[in-house]
Coordinates of C-alpha atoms in Angstrom, one line a residue:
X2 CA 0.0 0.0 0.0
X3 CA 1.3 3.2 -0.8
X4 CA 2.8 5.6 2.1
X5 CA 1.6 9.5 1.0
X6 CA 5.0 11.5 0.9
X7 CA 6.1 15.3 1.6
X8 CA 3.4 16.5 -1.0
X9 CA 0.4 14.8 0.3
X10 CA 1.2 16.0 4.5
X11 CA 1.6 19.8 2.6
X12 CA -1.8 19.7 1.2
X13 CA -3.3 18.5 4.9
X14 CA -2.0 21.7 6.2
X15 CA -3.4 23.0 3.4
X16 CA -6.8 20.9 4.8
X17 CA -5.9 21.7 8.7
X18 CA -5.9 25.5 8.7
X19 CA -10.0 25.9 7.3
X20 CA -10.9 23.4 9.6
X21 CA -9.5 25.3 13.0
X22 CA -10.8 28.9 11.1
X23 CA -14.1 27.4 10.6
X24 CA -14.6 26.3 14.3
X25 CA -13.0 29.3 15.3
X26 CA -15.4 32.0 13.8
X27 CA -18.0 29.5 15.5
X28 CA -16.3 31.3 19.3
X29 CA -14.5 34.3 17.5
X30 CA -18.0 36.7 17.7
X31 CA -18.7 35.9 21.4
X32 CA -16.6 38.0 22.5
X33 CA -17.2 41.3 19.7
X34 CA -21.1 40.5 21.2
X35 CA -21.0 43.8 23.2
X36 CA -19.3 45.8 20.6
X37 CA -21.6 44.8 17.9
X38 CA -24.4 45.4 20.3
X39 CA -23.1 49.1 21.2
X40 CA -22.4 49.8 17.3
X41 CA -25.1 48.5 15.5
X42 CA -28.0 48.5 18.1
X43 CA -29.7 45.0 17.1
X44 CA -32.5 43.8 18.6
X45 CA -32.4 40.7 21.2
X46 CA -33.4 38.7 18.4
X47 CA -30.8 39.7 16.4
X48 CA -27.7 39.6 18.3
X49 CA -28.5 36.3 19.1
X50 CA -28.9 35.7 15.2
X51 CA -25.8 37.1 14.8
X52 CA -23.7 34.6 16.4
X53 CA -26.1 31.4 15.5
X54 CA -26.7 31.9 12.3
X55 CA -23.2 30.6 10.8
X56 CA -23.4 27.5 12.7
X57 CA -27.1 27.0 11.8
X58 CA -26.6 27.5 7.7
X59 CA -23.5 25.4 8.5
X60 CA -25.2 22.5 10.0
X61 CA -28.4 22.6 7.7
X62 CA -26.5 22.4 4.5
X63 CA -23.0 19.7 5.4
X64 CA -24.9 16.8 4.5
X65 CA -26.2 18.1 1.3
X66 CA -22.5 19.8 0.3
X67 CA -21.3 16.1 1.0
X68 CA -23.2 15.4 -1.6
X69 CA -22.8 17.4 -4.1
X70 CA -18.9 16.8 -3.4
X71 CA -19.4 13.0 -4.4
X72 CA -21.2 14.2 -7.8
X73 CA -18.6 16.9 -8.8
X74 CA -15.9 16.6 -7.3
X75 CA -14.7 17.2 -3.4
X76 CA -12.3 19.9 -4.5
X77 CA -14.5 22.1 -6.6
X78 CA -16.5 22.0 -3.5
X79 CA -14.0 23.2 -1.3
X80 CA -12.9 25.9 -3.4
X81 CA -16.4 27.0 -3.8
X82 CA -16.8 27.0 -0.2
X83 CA -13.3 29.3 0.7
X84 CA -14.3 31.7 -2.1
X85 CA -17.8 32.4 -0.4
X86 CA -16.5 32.4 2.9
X87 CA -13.4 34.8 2.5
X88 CA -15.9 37.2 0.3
X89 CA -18.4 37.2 3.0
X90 CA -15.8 37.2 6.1
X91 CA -15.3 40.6 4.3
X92 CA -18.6 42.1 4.0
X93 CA -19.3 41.1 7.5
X94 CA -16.7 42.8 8.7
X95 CA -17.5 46.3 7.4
X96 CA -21.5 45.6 7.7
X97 CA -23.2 48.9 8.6
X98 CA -26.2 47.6 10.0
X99 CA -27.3 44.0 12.0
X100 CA -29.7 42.5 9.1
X101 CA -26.5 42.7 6.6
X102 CA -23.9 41.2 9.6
X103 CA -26.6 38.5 9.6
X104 CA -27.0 37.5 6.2
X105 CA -22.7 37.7 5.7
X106 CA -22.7 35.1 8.7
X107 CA -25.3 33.0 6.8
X108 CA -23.0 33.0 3.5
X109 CA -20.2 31.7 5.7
X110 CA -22.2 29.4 7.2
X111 CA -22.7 28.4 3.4
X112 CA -19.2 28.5 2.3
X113 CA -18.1 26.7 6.1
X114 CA -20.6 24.1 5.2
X115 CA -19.2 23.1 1.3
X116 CA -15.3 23.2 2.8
X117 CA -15.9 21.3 6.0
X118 CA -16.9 18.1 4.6
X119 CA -14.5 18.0 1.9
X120 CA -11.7 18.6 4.4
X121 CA -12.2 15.2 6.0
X122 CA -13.3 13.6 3.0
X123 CA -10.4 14.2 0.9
X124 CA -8.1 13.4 3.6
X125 CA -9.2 10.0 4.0
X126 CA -8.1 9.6 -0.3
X127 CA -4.7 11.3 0.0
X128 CA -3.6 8.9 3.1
X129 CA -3.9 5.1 2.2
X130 CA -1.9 3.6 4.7
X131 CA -3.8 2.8 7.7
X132 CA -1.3 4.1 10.6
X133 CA -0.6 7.4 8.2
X134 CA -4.2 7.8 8.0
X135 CA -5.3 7.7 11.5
X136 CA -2.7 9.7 12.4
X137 CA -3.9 12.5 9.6
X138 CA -7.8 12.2 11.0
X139 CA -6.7 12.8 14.6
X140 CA -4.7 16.3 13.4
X141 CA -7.8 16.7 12.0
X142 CA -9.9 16.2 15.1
X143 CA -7.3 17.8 16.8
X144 CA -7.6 20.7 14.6
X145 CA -11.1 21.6 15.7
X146 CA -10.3 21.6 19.3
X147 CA -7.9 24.3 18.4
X148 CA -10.6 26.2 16.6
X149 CA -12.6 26.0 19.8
X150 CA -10.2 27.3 22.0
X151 CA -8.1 29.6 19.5
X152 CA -11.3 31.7 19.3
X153 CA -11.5 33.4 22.5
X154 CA -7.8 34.0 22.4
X155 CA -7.5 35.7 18.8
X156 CA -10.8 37.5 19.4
X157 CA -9.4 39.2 22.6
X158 CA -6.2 40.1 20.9
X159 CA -7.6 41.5 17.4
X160 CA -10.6 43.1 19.4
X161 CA -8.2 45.0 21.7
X162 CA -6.4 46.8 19.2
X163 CA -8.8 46.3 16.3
X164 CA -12.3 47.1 15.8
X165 CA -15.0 43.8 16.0
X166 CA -14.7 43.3 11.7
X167 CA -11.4 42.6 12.3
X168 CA -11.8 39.4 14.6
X169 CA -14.3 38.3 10.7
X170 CA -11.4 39.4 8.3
X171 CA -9.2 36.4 9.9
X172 CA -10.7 34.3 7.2
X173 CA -9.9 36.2 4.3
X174 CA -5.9 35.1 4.2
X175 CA -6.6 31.9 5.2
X176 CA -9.0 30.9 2.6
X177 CA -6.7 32.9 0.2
X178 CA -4.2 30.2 0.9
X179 CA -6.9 27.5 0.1
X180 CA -7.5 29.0 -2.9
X181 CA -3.7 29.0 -4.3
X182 CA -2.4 25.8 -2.1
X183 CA -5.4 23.4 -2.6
X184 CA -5.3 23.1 -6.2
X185 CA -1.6 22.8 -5.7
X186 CA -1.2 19.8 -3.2
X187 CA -4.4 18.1 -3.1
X188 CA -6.0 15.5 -5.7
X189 CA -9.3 16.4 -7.3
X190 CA -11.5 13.0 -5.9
X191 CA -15.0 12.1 -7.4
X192 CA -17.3 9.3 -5.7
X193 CA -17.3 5.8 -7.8
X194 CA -20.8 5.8 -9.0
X195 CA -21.4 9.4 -7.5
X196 CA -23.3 10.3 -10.2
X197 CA -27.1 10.3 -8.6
X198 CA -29.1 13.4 -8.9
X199 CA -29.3 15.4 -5.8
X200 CA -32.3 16.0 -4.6
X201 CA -33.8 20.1 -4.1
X202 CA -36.3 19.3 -2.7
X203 CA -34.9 17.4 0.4
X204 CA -32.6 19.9 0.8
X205 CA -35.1 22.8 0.9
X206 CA -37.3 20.4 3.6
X207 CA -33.8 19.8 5.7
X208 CA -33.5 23.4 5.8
X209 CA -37.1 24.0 6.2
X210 CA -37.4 21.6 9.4
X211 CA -34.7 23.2 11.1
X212 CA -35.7 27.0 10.5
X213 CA -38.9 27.0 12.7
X214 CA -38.1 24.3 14.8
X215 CA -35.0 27.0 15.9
X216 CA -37.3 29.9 15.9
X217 CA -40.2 28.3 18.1
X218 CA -37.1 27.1 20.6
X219 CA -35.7 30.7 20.9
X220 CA -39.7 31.9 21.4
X221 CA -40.6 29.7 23.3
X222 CA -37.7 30.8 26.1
X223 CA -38.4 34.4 25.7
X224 CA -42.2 34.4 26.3
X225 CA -43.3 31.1 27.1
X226 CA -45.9 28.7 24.8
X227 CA -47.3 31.7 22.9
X228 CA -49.5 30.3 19.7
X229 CA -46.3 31.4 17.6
X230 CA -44.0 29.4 19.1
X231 CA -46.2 26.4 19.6
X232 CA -47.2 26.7 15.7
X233 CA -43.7 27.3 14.4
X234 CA -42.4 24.2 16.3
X235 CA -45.2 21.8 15.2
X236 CA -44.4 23.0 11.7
X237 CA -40.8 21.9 11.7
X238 CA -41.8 18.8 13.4
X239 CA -44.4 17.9 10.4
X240 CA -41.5 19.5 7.8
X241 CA -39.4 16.8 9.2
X242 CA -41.4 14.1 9.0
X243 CA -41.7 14.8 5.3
X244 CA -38.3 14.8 5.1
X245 CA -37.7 11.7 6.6
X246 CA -40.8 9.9 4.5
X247 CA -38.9 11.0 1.2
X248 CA -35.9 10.2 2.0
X249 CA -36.9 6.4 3.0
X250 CA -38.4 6.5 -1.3
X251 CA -35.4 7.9 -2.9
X252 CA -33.1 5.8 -4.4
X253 CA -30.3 8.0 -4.1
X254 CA -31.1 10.1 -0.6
X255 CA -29.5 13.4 0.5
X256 CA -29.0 11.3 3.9
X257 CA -29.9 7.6 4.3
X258 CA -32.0 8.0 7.4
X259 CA -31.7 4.3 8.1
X260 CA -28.4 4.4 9.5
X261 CA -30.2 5.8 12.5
X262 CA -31.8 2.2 13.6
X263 CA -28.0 1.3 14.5
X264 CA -27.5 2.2 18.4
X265 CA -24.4 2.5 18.1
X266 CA -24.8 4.9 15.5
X267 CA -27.7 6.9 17.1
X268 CA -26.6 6.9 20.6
X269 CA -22.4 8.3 19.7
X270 CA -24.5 11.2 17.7
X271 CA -27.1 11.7 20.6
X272 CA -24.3 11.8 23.2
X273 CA -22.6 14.6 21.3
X274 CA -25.4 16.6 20.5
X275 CA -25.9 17.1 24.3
X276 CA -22.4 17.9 25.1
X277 CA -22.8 20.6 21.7
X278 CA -26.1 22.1 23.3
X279 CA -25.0 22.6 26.6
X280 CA -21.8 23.9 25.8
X281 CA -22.8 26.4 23.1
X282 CA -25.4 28.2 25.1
X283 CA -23.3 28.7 28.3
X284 CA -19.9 29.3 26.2
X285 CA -21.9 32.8 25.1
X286 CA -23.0 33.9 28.7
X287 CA -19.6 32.8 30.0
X288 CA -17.9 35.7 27.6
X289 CA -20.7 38.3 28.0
X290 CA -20.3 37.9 31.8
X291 CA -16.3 38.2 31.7
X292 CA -16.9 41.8 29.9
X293 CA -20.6 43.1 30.9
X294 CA -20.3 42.1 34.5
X295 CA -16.7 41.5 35.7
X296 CA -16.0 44.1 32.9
X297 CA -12.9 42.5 31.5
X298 CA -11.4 43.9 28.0
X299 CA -11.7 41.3 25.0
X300 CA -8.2 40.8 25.5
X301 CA -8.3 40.1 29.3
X302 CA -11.4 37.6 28.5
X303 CA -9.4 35.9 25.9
X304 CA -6.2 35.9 28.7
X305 CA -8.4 34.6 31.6
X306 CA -10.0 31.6 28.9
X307 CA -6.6 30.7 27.9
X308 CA -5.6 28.3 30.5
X309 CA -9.0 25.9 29.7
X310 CA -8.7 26.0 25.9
X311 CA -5.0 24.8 26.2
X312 CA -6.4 22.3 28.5
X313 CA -9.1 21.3 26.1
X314 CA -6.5 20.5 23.1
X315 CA -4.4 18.9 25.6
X316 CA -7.0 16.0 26.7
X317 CA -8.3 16.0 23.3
X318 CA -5.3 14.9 21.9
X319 CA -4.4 12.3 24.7
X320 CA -7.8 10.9 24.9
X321 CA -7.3 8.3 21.9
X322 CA -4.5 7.0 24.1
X323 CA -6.7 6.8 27.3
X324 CA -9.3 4.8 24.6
X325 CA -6.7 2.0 23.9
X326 CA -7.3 0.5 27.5
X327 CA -10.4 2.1 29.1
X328 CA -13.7 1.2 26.8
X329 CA -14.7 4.8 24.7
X330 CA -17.9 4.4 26.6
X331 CA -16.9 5.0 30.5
X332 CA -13.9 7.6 29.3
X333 CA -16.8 9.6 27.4
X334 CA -19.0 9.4 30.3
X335 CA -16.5 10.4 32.9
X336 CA -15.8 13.2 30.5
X337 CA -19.5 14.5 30.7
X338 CA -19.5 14.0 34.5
X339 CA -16.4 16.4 35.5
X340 CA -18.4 18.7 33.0
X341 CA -21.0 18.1 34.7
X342 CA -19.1 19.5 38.3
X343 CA -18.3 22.5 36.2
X344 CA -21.6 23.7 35.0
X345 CA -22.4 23.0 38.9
X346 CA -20.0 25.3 39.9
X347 CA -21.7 28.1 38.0
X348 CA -24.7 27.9 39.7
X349 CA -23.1 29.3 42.3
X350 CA -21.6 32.3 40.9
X351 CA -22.2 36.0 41.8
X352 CA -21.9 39.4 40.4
X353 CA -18.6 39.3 42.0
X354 CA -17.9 36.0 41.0
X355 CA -14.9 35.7 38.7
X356 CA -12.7 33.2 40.6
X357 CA -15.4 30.9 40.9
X358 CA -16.9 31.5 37.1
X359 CA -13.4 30.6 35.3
X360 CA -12.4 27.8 38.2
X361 CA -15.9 26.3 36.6
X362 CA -15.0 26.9 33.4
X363 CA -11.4 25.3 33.7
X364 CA -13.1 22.0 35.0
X365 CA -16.2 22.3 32.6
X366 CA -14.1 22.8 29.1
X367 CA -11.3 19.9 28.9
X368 CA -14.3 18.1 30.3
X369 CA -16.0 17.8 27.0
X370 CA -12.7 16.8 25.3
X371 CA -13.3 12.8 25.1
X372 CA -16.6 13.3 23.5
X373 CA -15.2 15.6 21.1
X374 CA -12.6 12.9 20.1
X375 CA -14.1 10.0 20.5
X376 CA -17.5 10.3 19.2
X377 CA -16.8 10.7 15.7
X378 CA -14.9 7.8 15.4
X379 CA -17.2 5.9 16.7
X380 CA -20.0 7.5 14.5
X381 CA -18.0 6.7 11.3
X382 CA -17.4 2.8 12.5
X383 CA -20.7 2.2 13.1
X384 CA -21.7 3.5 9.1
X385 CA -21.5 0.2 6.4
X386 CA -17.8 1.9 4.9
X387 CA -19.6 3.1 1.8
X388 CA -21.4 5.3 3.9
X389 CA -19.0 6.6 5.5
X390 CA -18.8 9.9 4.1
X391 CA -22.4 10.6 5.2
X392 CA -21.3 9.8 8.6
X393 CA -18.8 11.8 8.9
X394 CA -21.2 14.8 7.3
X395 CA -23.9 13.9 9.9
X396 CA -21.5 14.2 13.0
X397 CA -20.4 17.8 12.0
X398 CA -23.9 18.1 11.5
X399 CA -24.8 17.6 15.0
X400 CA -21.8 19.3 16.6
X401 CA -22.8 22.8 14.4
X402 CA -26.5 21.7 15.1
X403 CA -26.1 21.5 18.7
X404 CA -23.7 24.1 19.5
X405 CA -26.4 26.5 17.5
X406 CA -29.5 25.5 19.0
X407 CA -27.1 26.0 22.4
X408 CA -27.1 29.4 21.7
X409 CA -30.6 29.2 20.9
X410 CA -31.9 27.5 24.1
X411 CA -30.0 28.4 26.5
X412 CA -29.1 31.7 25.6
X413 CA -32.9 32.6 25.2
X414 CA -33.5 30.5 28.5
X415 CA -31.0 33.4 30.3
X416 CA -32.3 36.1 28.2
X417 CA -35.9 35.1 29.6
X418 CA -34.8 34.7 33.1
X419 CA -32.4 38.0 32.7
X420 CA -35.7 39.7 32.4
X421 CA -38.1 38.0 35.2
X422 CA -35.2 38.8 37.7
X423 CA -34.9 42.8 36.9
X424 CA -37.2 44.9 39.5
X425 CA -40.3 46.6 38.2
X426 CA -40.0 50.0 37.3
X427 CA -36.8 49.9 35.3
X428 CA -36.9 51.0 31.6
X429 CA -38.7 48.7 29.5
X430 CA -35.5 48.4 26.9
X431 CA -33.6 47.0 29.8
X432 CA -35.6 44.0 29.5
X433 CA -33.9 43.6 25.9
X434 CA -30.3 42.6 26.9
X435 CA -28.0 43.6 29.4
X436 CA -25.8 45.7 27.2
X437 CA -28.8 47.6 26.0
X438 CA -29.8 47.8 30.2
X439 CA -25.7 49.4 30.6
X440 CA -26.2 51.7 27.6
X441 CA -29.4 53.4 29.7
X442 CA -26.6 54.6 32.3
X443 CA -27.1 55.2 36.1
X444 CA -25.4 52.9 38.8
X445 CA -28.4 51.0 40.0
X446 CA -30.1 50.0 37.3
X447 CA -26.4 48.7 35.8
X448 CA -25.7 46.9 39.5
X449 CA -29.9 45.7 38.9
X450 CA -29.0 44.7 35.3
X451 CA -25.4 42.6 36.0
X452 CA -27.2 40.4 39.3
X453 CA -30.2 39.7 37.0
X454 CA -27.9 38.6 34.3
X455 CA -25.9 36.6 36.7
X456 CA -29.1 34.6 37.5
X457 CA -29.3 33.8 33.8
X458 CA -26.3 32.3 33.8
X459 CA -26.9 30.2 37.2
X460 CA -29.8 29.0 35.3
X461 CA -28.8 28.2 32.1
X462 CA -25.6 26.4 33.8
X463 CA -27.9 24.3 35.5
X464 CA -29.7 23.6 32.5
X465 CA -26.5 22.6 31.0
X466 CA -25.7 20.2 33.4
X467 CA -28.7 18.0 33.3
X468 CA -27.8 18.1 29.5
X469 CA -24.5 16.5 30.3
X470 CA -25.5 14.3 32.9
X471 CA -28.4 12.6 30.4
X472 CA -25.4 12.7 27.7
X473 CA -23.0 10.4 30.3
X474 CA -26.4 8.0 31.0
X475 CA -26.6 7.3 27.1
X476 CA -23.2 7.1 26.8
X477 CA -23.0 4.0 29.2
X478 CA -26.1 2.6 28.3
X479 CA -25.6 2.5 24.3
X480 CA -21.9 2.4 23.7
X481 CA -20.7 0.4 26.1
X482 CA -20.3 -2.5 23.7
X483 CA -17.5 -0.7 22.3
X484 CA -14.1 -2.3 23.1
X485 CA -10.8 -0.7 23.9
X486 CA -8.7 0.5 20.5
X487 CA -6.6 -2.4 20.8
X488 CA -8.8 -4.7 21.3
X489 CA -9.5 -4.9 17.1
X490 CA -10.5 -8.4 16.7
X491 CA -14.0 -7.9 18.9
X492 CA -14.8 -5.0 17.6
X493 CA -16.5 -6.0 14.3
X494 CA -18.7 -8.6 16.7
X495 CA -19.2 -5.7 19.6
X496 CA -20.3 -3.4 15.9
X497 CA -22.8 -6.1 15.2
X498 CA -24.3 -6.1 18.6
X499 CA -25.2 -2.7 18.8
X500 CA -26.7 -2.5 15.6
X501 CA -29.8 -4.0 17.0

């Protein structure tokens, strides 16, 4: 079998660097939150738009980018996808107003969705050895762990000497190197047999299942079961079903629903879709408390998140190891329970809190790290390996999915209790957010404003870990069939157990 040379481990640089920008403009924007707020005055709707929309457009469209990949070719598609998203990282960053910040973050969520799945995809051709290529999908796994903590860091530094556009035009040179390296040092790859006709109308009903379901999430937290919210969520739900009916008919489906009757299959993806949710909602009120209420510059936030994000890539990249002895269920579970003590932990914080706040943060972040890891793998093992490329497209899927409805639930969820806990008689725009509530000036409402916003947080961190705790439950209960990594010769009997 051949061993890929000097030119093949250039182009997964080449791969490597979209993958951590891509997961770091996920976390870059937390941080800019109250200078976008203060310059473009969105709505509470809309700031929360602003930073879930790229994950959202992201998530809804990997699957379908997948396939359009197989059909035309997996590096077309990633070129495609670098050109949108270094032309939009631009706009965004000079956007006058909130609506066009929003639609720029939807184009990147576009171009992020048409380059991740290639990246991973395309790796997978270039190494054919089996040591060379696990070692190449680990620096790739690896990779997004360093977009997830990166973020915070390069946010603080560019946003304390820049204004917020600059933390967007990061992506511009990367994708520029994409552009000229990709076509360079990575093979073109088509599909054998790719040649099915991709489906419109699925995607438009993947899309349109996800939209209200969203939507009716993020109402239903901010005012409770209004008819809206109640009507938006049952039309998702019957969007979805139509999805799932037509893709159960099609010959060729944008993603072979099936694969979800394997428990292994259903249960990895479950697992980290809870971690994703409970992360991405309290990740946001972690960085607006660090500025609006301990009132930390970007850089100091970045500063004070450093130590966990270095933390997180560390266990991320040993975990694999701890997996070759200890079964990938119990290490994933152990994972979500120290995450678990974190989110705990921020129950408990205060307005003067910060100690406390980032202690929970340092335990809660590396604590996610084995799910992050190991869940993929065990995604992709559990697919037939000609389906393997949807797998891999359907666990991105979930992590963007979950990390975007995150912000959705739980950062409505602390919007909605932001707003019981303030006294009567403060301004009604108060009620909106809490940079809108510090704009308003005087010293008690601000003091008002920062302890209501701190019992957001306590709640939503409590939210978060039930989420975790119900995430280390499944984990035990569905994928503990799973052997060690070394233990190769059971696993294909362990796979066929838990397929039932």
């Amino acid at each position: 079998m051949n061993r890929a040379g000097a030119r093949e481990w250039l182009g997964l640089s080449v791969l490597l660097l979209p993958t951590v920008l891509l997961f770091l403009a996920m976390t870059v924007l937390f941080l800019a939150t109250p200078q976008i707020a203060a310059d473009l005055r969105p709505s509470g709707a809309q700031l929360l738009w602003i930073n879930d929309i790229y994950g959202f457009m992201m998530a809804g469209l990997l699957v379908a980018m997948g396939t359009v990949g197989d059909r035309i070719g997996r590096r077309k598609v990633l070129l495609f996808g670098a050109a949108a998203f270094g032309v939009a990282s631009a706009v965004a960053a000079f956007a006058p107003t909130a609506e066009l910040l929003v639609a720029a973050r939807a184009v990147m969520g576009v171009g992020a969705a048409a380059v991740m799945p290639s990246t991973l995809s395309l790796i997978s051709n270039m190494f054919h050895d089996a040591r060379q290529r696990a070692t190449a999908i680990g620096l790739w796994a690896a990779s997004i762990s360093a977009g997830v903590a990166l973020g915070p860091l390069v946010g603080g530094v560019l946003l304390e000497s820049f204004w917020w556009g600059a933390a967007l035009l990061a992506g511009v040179p990367v994708m520029a190197l994409v552009l000229v390296g990709a076509p360079l040092l990575v093979p073109e790859y088509k599909a054998p047999g790719g040649t099915g006709r991709l489906d419109a109308l699925s995607v438009v009903l993947s899309m349109a299942t996800l939209l209200p379901l969203v939507y009716g999430i993020k109402e239903l937290a901010k005012a409770g079961p209004t008819a809206a919210a109640l009507l938006t969520i049952a039309a998702g739900l019957v969007l979805g079903t139509a999805f799932v009916r037509r893709q159960l008919r099609l010959e060729t489906p944008l993603l072979d629903v099936r694969l979800f009757t394997n428990r292994l299959f259903s249960g990895a993806l479950a697992v980290f879709m809870l971690a994703a949710v409970a992360l991405g909602g309290v990740y946001l009120l972690f960085t607006q408390y660090l500025q609006l209420v301990a009132e930390l510059s970007p850089l100091e936030s970045g500063l004070w998140i450093l130590p966990a994000a270095l933390a997180l890539v560390a266990v991320s990249t040993y975990t694999p190891a701890i997996a070759r002895r200890i079964r990938p269920a119990y290490v994933i579970a152990a994972g979500l329970l120290v995450e678990a003590v974190g989110y705990i932990m921020l129950t408990q914080v205060g307005v003067d809190g910060l100690p406390l706040l980032v202690a929970g943060f340092f335990v809660l972040y590396p604590g996610i790290a084995p799910t992050m890891a190991l869940t993929p793998g065990l995604v992709i093992g559990a697919a037939p390996p000609e389906k393997a490329g949807a797998a891999s497209a359907v666990t991105t899927t979930a992590s963007d999915l979950g990390t975007s409805l995150g912000v959705a639930l739980l950062g409505s969820v602390g919007t909605a209790v932001y707003a019981a806990l303030l006294p009567a008689g403060v301004p009604a725009q108060a009620a909106e957010n809490l940079t809108t509530a510090l704009s308003l000036g005087g010293a008690d409402l601000a003091a008002q404003a920062r302890d209501a916003f701190t019992g957001g947080l306590n709640v939503a961190a409590g939210v978060a870990a039930g989420l975790v705790i119900i995430g280390a439950l499944l984990s035990i209960g569905l994928l503990r069939r799973v052997p060690p990594t070394e233990a190769a010769p059971a696993a294909a009997e362990d796979k066929e157990l838990v397929s039932h």
